Each structure stands twice: as C-alpha cells, then as structure tokens.
CSV table of C-alpha atoms and ligand atoms in Angstrom, one decimal:
chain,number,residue,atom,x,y,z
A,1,UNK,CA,0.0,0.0,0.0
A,2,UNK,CA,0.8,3.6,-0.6
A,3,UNK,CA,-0.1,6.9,0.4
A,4,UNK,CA,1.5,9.8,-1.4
A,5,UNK,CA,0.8,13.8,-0.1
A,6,UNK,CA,1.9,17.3,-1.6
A,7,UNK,CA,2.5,19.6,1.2
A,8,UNK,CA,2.1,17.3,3.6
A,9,UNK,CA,1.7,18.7,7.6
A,10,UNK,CA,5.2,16.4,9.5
A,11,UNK,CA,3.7,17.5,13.0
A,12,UNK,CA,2.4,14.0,13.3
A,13,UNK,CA,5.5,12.1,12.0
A,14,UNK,CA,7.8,13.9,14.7
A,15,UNK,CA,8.1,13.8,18.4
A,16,UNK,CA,9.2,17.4,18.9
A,17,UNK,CA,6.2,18.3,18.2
A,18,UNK,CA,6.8,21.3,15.6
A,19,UNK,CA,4.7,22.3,12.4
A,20,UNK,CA,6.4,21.5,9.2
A,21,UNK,CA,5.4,21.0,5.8
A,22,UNK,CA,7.1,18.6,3.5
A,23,UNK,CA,6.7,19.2,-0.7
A,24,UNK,CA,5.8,15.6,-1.0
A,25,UNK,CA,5.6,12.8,1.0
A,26,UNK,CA,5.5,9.4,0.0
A,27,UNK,CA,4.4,6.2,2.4
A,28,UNK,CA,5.0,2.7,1.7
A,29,UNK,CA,4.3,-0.7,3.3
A,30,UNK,CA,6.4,-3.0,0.9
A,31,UNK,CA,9.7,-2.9,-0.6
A,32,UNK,CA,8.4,-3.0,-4.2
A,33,UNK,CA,6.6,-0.2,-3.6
A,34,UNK,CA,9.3,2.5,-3.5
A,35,UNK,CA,10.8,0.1,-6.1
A,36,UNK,CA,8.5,0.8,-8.2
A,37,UNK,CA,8.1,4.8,-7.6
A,38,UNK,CA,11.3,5.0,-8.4
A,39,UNK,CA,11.7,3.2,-11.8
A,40,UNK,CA,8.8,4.9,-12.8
A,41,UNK,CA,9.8,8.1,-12.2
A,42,UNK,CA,12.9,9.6,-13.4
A,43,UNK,CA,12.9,12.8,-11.7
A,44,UNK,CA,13.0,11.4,-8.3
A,45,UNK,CA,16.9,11.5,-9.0
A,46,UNK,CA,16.4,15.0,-8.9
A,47,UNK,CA,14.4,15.9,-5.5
A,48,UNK,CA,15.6,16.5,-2.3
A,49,UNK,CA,15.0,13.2,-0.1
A,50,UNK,CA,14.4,12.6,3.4
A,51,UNK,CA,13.9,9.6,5.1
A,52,UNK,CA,11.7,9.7,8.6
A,53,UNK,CA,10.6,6.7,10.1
A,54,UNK,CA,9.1,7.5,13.7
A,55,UNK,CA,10.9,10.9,13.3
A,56,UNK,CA,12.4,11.0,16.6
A,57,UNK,CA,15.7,12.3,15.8
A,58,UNK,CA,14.3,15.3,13.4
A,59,UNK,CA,14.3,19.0,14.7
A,60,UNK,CA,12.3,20.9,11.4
A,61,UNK,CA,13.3,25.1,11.3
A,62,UNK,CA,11.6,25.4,8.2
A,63,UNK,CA,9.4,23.4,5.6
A,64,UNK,CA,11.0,20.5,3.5
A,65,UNK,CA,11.4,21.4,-0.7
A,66,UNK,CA,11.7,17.7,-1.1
A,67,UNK,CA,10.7,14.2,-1.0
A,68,UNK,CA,10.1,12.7,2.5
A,69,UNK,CA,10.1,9.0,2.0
A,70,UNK,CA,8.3,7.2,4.7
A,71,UNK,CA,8.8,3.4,5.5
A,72,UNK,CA,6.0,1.9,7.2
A,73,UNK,CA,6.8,-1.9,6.9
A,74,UNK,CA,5.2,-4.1,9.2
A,75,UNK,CA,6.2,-7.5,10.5
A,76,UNK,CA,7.8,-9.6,12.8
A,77,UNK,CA,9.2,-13.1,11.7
A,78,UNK,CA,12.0,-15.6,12.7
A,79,UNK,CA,14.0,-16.9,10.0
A,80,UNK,CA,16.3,-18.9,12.4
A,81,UNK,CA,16.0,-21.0,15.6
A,82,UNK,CA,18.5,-23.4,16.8
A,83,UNK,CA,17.1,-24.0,20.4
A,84,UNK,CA,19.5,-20.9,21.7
A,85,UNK,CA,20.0,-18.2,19.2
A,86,UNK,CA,17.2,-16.9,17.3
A,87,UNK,CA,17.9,-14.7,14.0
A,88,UNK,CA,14.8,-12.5,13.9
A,89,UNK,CA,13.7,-10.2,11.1
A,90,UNK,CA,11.3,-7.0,11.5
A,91,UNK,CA,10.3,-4.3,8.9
A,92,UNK,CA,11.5,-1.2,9.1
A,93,UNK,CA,7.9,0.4,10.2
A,94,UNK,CA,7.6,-1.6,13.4
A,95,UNK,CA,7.5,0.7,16.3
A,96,UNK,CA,10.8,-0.2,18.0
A,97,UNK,CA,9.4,-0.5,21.5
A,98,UNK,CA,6.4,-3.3,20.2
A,99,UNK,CA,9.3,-5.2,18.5
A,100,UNK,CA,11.1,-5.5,22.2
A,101,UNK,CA,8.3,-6.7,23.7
A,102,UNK,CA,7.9,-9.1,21.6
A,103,UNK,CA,11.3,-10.0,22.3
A,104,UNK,CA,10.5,-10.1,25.8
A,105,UNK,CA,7.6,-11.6,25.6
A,106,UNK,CA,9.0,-15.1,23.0
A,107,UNK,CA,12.0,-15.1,25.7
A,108,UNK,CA,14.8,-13.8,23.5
A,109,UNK,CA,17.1,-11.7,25.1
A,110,UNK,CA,19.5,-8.8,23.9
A,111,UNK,CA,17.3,-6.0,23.1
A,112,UNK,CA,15.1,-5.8,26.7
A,113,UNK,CA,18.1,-2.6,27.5
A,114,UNK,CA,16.3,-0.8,24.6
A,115,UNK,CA,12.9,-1.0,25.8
A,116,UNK,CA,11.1,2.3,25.2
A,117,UNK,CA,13.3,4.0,23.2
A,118,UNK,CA,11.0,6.1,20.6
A,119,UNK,CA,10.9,5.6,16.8
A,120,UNK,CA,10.9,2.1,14.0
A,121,UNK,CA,13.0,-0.7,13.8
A,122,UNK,CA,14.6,1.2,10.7
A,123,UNK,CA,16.5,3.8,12.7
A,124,UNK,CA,17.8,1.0,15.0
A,125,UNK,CA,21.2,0.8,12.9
A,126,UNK,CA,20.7,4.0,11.3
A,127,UNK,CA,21.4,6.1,14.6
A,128,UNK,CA,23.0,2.7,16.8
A,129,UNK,CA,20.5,3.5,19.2
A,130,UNK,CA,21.7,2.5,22.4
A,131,UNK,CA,20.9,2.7,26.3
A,132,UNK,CA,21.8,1.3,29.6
A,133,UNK,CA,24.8,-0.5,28.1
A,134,UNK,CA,23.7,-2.1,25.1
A,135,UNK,CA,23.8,-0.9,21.7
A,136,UNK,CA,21.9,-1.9,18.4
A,137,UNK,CA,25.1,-2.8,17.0
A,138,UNK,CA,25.2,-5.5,19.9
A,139,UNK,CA,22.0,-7.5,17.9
A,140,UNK,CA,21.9,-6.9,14.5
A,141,UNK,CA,23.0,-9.4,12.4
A,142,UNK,CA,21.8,-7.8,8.9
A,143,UNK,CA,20.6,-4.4,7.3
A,144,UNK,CA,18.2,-5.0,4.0
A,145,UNK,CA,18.3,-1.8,2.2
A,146,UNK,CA,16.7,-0.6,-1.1
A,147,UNK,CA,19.7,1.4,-3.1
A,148,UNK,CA,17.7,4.8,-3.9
A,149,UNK,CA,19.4,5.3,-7.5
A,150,UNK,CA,19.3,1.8,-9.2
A,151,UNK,CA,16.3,0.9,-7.2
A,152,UNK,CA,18.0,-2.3,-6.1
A,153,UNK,CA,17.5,-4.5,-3.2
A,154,UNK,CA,20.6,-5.7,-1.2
A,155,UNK,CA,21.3,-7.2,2.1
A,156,UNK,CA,24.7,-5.7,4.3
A,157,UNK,CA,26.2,-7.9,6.8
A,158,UNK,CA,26.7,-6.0,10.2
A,159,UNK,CA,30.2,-5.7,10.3
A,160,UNK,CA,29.6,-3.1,6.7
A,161,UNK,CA,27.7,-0.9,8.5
A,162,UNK,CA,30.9,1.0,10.7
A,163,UNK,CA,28.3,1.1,13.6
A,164,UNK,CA,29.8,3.3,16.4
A,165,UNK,CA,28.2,5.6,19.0
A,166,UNK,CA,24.9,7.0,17.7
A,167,UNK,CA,26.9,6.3,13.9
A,168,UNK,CA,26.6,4.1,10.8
A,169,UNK,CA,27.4,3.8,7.5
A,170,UNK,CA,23.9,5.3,7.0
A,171,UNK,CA,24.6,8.8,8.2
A,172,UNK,CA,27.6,9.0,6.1
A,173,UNK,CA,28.6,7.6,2.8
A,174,UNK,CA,24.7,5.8,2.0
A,175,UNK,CA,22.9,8.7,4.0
A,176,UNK,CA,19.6,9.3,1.6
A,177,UNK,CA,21.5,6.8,-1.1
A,178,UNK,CA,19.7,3.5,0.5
A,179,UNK,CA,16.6,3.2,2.8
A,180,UNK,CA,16.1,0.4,5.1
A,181,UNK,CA,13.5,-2.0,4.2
A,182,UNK,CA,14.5,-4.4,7.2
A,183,UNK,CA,16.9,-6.0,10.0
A,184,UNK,CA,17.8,-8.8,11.0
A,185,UNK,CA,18.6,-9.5,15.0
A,186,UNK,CA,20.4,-12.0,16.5
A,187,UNK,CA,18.8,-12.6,20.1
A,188,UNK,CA,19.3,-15.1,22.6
A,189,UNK,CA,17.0,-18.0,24.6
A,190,UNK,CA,19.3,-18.5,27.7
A,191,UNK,CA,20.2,-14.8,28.1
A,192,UNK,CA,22.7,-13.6,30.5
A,193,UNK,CA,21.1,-9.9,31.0
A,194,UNK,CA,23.5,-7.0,30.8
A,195,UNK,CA,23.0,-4.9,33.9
A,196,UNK,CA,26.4,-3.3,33.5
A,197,UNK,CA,24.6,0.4,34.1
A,198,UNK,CA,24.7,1.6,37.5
A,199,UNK,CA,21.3,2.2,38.4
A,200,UNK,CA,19.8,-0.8,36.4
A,201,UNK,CA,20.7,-3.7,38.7
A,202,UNK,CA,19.3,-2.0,42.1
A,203,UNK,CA,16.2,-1.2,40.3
A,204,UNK,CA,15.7,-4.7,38.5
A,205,UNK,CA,16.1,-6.4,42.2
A,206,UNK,CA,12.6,-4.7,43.1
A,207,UNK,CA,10.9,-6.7,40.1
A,208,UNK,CA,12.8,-10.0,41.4
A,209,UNK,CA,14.9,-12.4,39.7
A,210,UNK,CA,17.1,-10.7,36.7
A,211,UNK,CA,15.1,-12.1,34.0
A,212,UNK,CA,14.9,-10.1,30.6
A,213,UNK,CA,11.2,-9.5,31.6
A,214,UNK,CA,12.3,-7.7,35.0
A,215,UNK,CA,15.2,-5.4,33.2
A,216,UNK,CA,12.5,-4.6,30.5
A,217,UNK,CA,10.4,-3.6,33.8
A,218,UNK,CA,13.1,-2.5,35.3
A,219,UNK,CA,14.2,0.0,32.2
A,220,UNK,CA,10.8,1.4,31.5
A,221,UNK,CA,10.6,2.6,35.2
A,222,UNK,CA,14.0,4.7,35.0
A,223,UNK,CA,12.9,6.2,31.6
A,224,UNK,CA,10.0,7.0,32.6
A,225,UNK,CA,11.3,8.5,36.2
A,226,UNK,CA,13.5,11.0,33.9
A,227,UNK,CA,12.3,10.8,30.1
A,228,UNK,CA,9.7,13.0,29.3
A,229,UNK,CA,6.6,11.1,27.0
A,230,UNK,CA,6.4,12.7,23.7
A,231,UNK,CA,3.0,12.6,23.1
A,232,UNK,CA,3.0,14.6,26.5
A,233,UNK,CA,5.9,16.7,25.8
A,234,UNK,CA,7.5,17.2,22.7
A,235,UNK,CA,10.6,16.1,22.5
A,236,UNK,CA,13.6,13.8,20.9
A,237,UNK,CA,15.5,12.2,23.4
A,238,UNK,CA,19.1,12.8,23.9
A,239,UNK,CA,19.8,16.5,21.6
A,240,UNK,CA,23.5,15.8,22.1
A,241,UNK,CA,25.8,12.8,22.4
A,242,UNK,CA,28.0,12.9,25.5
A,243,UNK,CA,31.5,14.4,24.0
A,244,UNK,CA,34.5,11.6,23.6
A,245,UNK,CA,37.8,13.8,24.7
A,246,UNK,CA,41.1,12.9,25.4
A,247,UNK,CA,42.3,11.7,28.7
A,248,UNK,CA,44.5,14.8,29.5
A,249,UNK,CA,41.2,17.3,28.9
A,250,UNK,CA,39.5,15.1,31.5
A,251,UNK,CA,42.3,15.4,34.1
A,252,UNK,CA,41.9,18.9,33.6
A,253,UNK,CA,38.5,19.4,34.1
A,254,UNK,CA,38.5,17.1,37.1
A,255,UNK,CA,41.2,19.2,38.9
A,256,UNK,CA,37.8,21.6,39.4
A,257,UNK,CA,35.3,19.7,39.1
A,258,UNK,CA,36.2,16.5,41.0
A,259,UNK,CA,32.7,15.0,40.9
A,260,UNK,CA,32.5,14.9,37.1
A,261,UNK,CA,31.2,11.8,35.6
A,262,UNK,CA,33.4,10.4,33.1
A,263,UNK,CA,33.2,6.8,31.0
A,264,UNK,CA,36.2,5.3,29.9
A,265,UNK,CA,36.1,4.3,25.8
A,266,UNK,CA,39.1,3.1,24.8
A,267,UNK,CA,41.7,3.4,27.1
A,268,UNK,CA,42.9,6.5,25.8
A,269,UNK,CA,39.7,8.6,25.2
A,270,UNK,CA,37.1,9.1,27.8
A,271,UNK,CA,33.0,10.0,27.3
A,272,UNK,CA,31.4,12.9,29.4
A,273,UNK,CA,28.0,13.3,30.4
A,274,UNK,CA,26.7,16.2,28.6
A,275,UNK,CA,24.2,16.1,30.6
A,276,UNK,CA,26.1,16.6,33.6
A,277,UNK,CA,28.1,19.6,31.8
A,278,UNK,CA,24.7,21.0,30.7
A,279,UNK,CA,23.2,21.1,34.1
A,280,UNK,CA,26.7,22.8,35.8
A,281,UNK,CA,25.9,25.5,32.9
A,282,UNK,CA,22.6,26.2,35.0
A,283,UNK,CA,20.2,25.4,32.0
A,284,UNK,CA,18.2,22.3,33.5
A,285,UNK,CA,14.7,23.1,34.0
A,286,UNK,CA,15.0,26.7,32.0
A,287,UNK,CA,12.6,27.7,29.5
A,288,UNK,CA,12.6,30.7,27.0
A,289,UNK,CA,9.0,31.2,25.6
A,290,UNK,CA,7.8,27.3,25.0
A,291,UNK,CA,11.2,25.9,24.6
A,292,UNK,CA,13.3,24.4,27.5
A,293,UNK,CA,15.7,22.1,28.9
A,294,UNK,CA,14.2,19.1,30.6
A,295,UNK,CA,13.7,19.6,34.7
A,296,UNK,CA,14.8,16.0,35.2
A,297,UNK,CA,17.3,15.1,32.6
A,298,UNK,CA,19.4,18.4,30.8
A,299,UNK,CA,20.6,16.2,28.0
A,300,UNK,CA,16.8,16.8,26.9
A,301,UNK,CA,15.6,19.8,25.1
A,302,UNK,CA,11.6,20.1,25.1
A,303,UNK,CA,8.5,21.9,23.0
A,304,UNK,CA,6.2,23.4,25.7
A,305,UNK,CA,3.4,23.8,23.5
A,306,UNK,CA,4.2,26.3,20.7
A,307,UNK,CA,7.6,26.7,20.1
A,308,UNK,CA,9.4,26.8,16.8
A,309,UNK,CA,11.8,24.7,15.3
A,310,UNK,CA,14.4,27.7,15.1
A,311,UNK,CA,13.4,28.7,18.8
A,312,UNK,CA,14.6,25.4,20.1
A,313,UNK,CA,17.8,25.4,18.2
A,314,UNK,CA,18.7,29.0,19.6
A,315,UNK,CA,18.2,27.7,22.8
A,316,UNK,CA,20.6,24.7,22.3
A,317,UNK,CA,23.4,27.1,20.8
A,318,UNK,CA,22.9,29.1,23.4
A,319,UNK,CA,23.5,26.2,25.8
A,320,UNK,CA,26.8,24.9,22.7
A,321,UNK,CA,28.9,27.9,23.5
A,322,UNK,CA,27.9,28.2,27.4
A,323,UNK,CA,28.9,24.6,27.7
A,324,UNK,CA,32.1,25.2,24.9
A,325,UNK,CA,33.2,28.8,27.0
A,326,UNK,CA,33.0,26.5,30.9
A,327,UNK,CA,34.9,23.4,29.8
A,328,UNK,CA,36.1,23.9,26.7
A,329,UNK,CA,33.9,20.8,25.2
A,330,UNK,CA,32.3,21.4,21.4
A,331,UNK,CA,28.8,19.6,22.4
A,332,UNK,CA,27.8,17.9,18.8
A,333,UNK,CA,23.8,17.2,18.4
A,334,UNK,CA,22.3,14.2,17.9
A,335,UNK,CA,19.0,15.4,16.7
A,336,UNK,CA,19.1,15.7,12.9
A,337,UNK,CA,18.1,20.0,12.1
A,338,UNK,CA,16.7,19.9,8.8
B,401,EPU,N1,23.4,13.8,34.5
B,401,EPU,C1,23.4,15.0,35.3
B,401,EPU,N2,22.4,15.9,35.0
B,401,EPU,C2,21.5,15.6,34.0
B,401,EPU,C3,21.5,14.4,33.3
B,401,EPU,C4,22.5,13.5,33.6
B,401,EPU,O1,24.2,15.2,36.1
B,401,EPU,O2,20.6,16.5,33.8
B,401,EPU,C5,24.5,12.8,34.9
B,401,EPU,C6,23.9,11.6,35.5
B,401,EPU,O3,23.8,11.8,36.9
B,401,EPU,C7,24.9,10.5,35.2
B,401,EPU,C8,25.4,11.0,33.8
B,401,EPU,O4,25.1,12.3,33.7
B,401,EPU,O5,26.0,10.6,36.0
B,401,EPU,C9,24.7,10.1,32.7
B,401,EPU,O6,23.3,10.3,32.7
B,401,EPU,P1,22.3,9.2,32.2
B,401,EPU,O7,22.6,7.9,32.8
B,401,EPU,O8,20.9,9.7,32.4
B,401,EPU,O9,22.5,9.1,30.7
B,401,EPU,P2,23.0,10.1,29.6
B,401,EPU,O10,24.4,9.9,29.3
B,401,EPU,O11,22.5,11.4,29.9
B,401,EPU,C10,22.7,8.3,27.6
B,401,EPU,C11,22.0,8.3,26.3
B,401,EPU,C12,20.5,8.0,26.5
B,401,EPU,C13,20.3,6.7,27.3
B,401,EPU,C14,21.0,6.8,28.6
B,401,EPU,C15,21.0,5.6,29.4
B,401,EPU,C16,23.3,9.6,24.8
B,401,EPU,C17,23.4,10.9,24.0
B,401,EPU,N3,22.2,9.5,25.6
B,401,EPU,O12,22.2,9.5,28.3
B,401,EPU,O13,19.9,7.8,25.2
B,401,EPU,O14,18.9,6.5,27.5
B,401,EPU,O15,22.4,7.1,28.4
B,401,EPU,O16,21.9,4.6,28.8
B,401,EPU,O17,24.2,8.8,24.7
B,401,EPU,C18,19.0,9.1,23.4
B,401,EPU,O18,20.0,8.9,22.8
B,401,EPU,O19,18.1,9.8,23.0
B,401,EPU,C19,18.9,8.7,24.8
B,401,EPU,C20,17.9,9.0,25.6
C-alpha cells in the first residue's frame, strides 16, 4: 500500500512536536513499492529526499522542498532458531518499543536494555540506538536496504555498516543513497542480562529475579522517572551525544570539578556526560517562551506547547557555546536539524 501527499503537515511524524510541511511525502508498506516509484519516475533523482521513520531524531526550522520517504513496513518473523539463538527479522515500520516486547515476551534476550526508546526498527542501525549498556550494533546481524538510485535490493552484513556511537554507514557515505527495508537481530534463549549500568541492577532487584522481563520492567521505570513522553511533551530524546575527549582534557577538568562523571572508551579517550556539563551551565529546568531544557534530565531539550523549530535550536546554541566557554567541550547534536 501507498499513500503519497503534496505539502504534507510532518507535525504528526515527529516527536518534537513542531509544524512543518514537506513538498511531497511518500508512504509505503512494501519494498516493491518504492521500487516501483522510483523506476517509474525519473525525476525522483532530482528531488531533495528525506527519510523519517518515527521521526524521533528530526528537529524541522523550516518546511522541506523535497521528498520525504516514509517506510511503514510491518512484520515480525523468525528466520532462524537453533534452540538458543534466534535470528529474527522485522520491517522497518515496526515501532521499535512493540518489536522489544515481543522480544521479551518469545523469551529472546538482547534487546530488553532498549525498551522504550521512541521511533521504528529502521532507525535502529541508522542512529545505533543505544541505552543502559547495550547498543543496536550488539544485535543486528543484517541491514536490508533498497539502493535509492538503481532501485535495487541488497542485504549488508553487520560488520559493513561502521556502527559506532549513535553512527553508521547510514549517516555517512549511504545517508539518503539506501533506505532500510528491514533488520535482521540475532537474540538469545538462555540470556545472560546486561545490567552493567549503575542504576539498572538496584532497580531490577525490586521486580525479582534478573530475567529479561524484570530489566524490561526495570528500564521502563528509569525512563519513565527521567524521560519526558512525547505525546506529553515534545521532544527527541538525547539533543547531544555525550562528548568523547582525550584523557588529559579530562584530568583537567577534574582538577575543578572532582565529581565529574566520566566513562572510559578506549583506554585513551574518555565519554562525558553532557548532561552533567549541561546542568553545571545552569540550564536544566530553563525555559525561554515554549522551549526548555528538561527539569529531570538536561541532555533533553523540550516543546512546551508552541515553540518553533528555530526557537529550540537557539536555545541549544545558546546552551553549545555556554557549555564550549565553561569546559572547553564542542557539544555535537544528535538530533538531525533539517
Ligand atoms: N546527569 C546529570 N544531569 C542531568 C543528566 C545527567 O548530572 O541532567 C548525569 C547523571 O547523573 C549521570 C550521567 O550524567 O551521572 C549520565 O546520565 P544518564 O545515565 O541519564 O545518561 P545520559 O548519558 O545522559 C545516555 C543516552 C541516552 C540513554 C542513557 C542511558 C546519549 C546521548 N544518551 O544518556 O539515550 O537512554 O544514556 O543509557 O548517549 C538518546 O539517545 O536519545 C537517549 C535518551
């Protein structure tokens, strides 16, 4: 099935919650359908594309002159099961948090960590998503992609994909030159849980035994505790990554600020919590007009009601070069600005 809209409102396609129109929009529920679209028409080549799946990585300042492609494939299927791992495929329109509990609920383990994050199974290995110390890269197996040019099907292996934190292959050389059409997980029956993340093994206990249905449990409660609810507040998560600097900037900053909270990521280089450096700015909890910085978590910018895509980008340059002029720490965003 397709749908296909000019000037087409994005409001409902992205968590911030901010008006946007795109030129054209174009849904899909199968493969072969943007296989076809673009074989039969030539000047797709030309257009601007965009791909948004649950569009919870997209901050809009202005309209899109373009094509935004929108996959919306549905289904859950195992291809594999040899009594212990499990290679299971979804389509790139499941809603990511459904596709966990079904996880959860068959008994395969490796994903329960991600429960809750927003957005489709598509932006899994687009973005890495990642939380409470597991990543997407940890699971997939597989990417099945649709090559935007020749209109081509092919299937990447995950060690093509140059997964890294919150990166891929996707948002650099392919970024709008393939979509995904699919992935392919490989999860686990007898599952050691990872409960690696501080906070996660204290709060599992209170659920019991640490099964991947009490860390699911156990996850939900902590986002929920500090993640605002998008349909409640608009809103895209994490607007930075935490900043990767060199061990000697670290020792630095912790000769003033000896209660930083660092993460070690290769021996050399060490991860900050912006977060952490955002809040010591004094911005958690601010709001200018309807945007603001999250009262319970500063790594997340929110939409009070009304504010503008452009609004809540001053506000996080604002809070770039307060962050930048403190500690000396060039905050890069996650969210996508289009
Ligand atoms: N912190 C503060 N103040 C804050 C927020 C955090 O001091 O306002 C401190 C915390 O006390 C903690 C540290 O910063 O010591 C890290 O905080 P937290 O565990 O909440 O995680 P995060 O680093 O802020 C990352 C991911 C989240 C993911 C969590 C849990 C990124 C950019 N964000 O946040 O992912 O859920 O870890 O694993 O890596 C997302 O990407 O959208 C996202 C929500």
């Amino acid at each position: 099935m397709i749908r296909f809209f000019e000037n087409y409102s994005l409001r409902k396609h992205t968590t911030f919650g901010i008006e946007a129109k795109a030129k054209f929009f174009f849904e899909f529920t199968e493969s072969s359908d943007l296989i076809e679209m673009i074989q039969a028409n030539a000047s797709f080549q030309e257009v601007n594309k965009l791909i948004i799946g649950g569009g919870s990585n997209y901050l809009f300042t202005q309209d899109f002159d373009g094509i935004v492609l929108h996959p919306n494939i549905p289904g859950i299927r195992i291809l594999q099961d040899d009594g212990r791992y499990v290679s299971v495929e979804a389509g790139a329109g499941v809603v990511w948090d459904d596709f966990v509990d079904y996880c959860v609920n068959e008994g395969l383990g490796g994903v329960e960590n991600l429960s809750l994050i927003p957005g489709c199974v598509g932006a899994a290995p687009v973005q890495n998503i990642g939380a409470y110390g597991v990543e997407a890269k940890d699971v997939i197996e597989r990417v099945n992609v649709v090559d935007l040019k020749t209109a081509e099907r092919y299937s990447m292996h995950h060690t093509e994909c140059k997964f890294g934190y919150r990166n891929s292959i996707f948002k650099h050389e392919l970024k709008d030159k393939v979509i995904v059409s699919s992935v392919e997980f490989r999860l686990e029956r007898q599952n050691t849980v990872n409960l690696a993340y501080g906070r996660l093994k204290d709060e599992v206990s209170k659920y019991g035994d640490p099964t991947i249905k009490n860390v699911r449990k156990a996850v939900v409660a902590i986002r929920e505790s500090k993640l605002p609810d998008p349909l409640e507040m608009g809103n895209a998560g994490s607007f930075f990554m935490n900043p990767v600097v060199e061990e000697s900037h670290v020792n630095d900053l912790l000769q003033n600020y000896p209660d930083m909270p660092y993460y070690d990521v290769d021996g050399v280089r060490k991860k900050l919590a912006a977060g952490w450096l955002i809040e010591q700015c004094g911005f958690k909890g601010c709001r200018k007009g309807d945007a603001g910085v999250h009262q319970d978590q500063a790594l997340v910018l929110v939409n009070y009601g009304k504010a503008g895509g452009q609004e809540i980008l001053d506000l996080s340059e604002e809070i770039r070069t307060a962050v930048d002029k403190k500690f000396g720490v060039i905050l890069q965003r996650e969210v996508i600005v289009v």
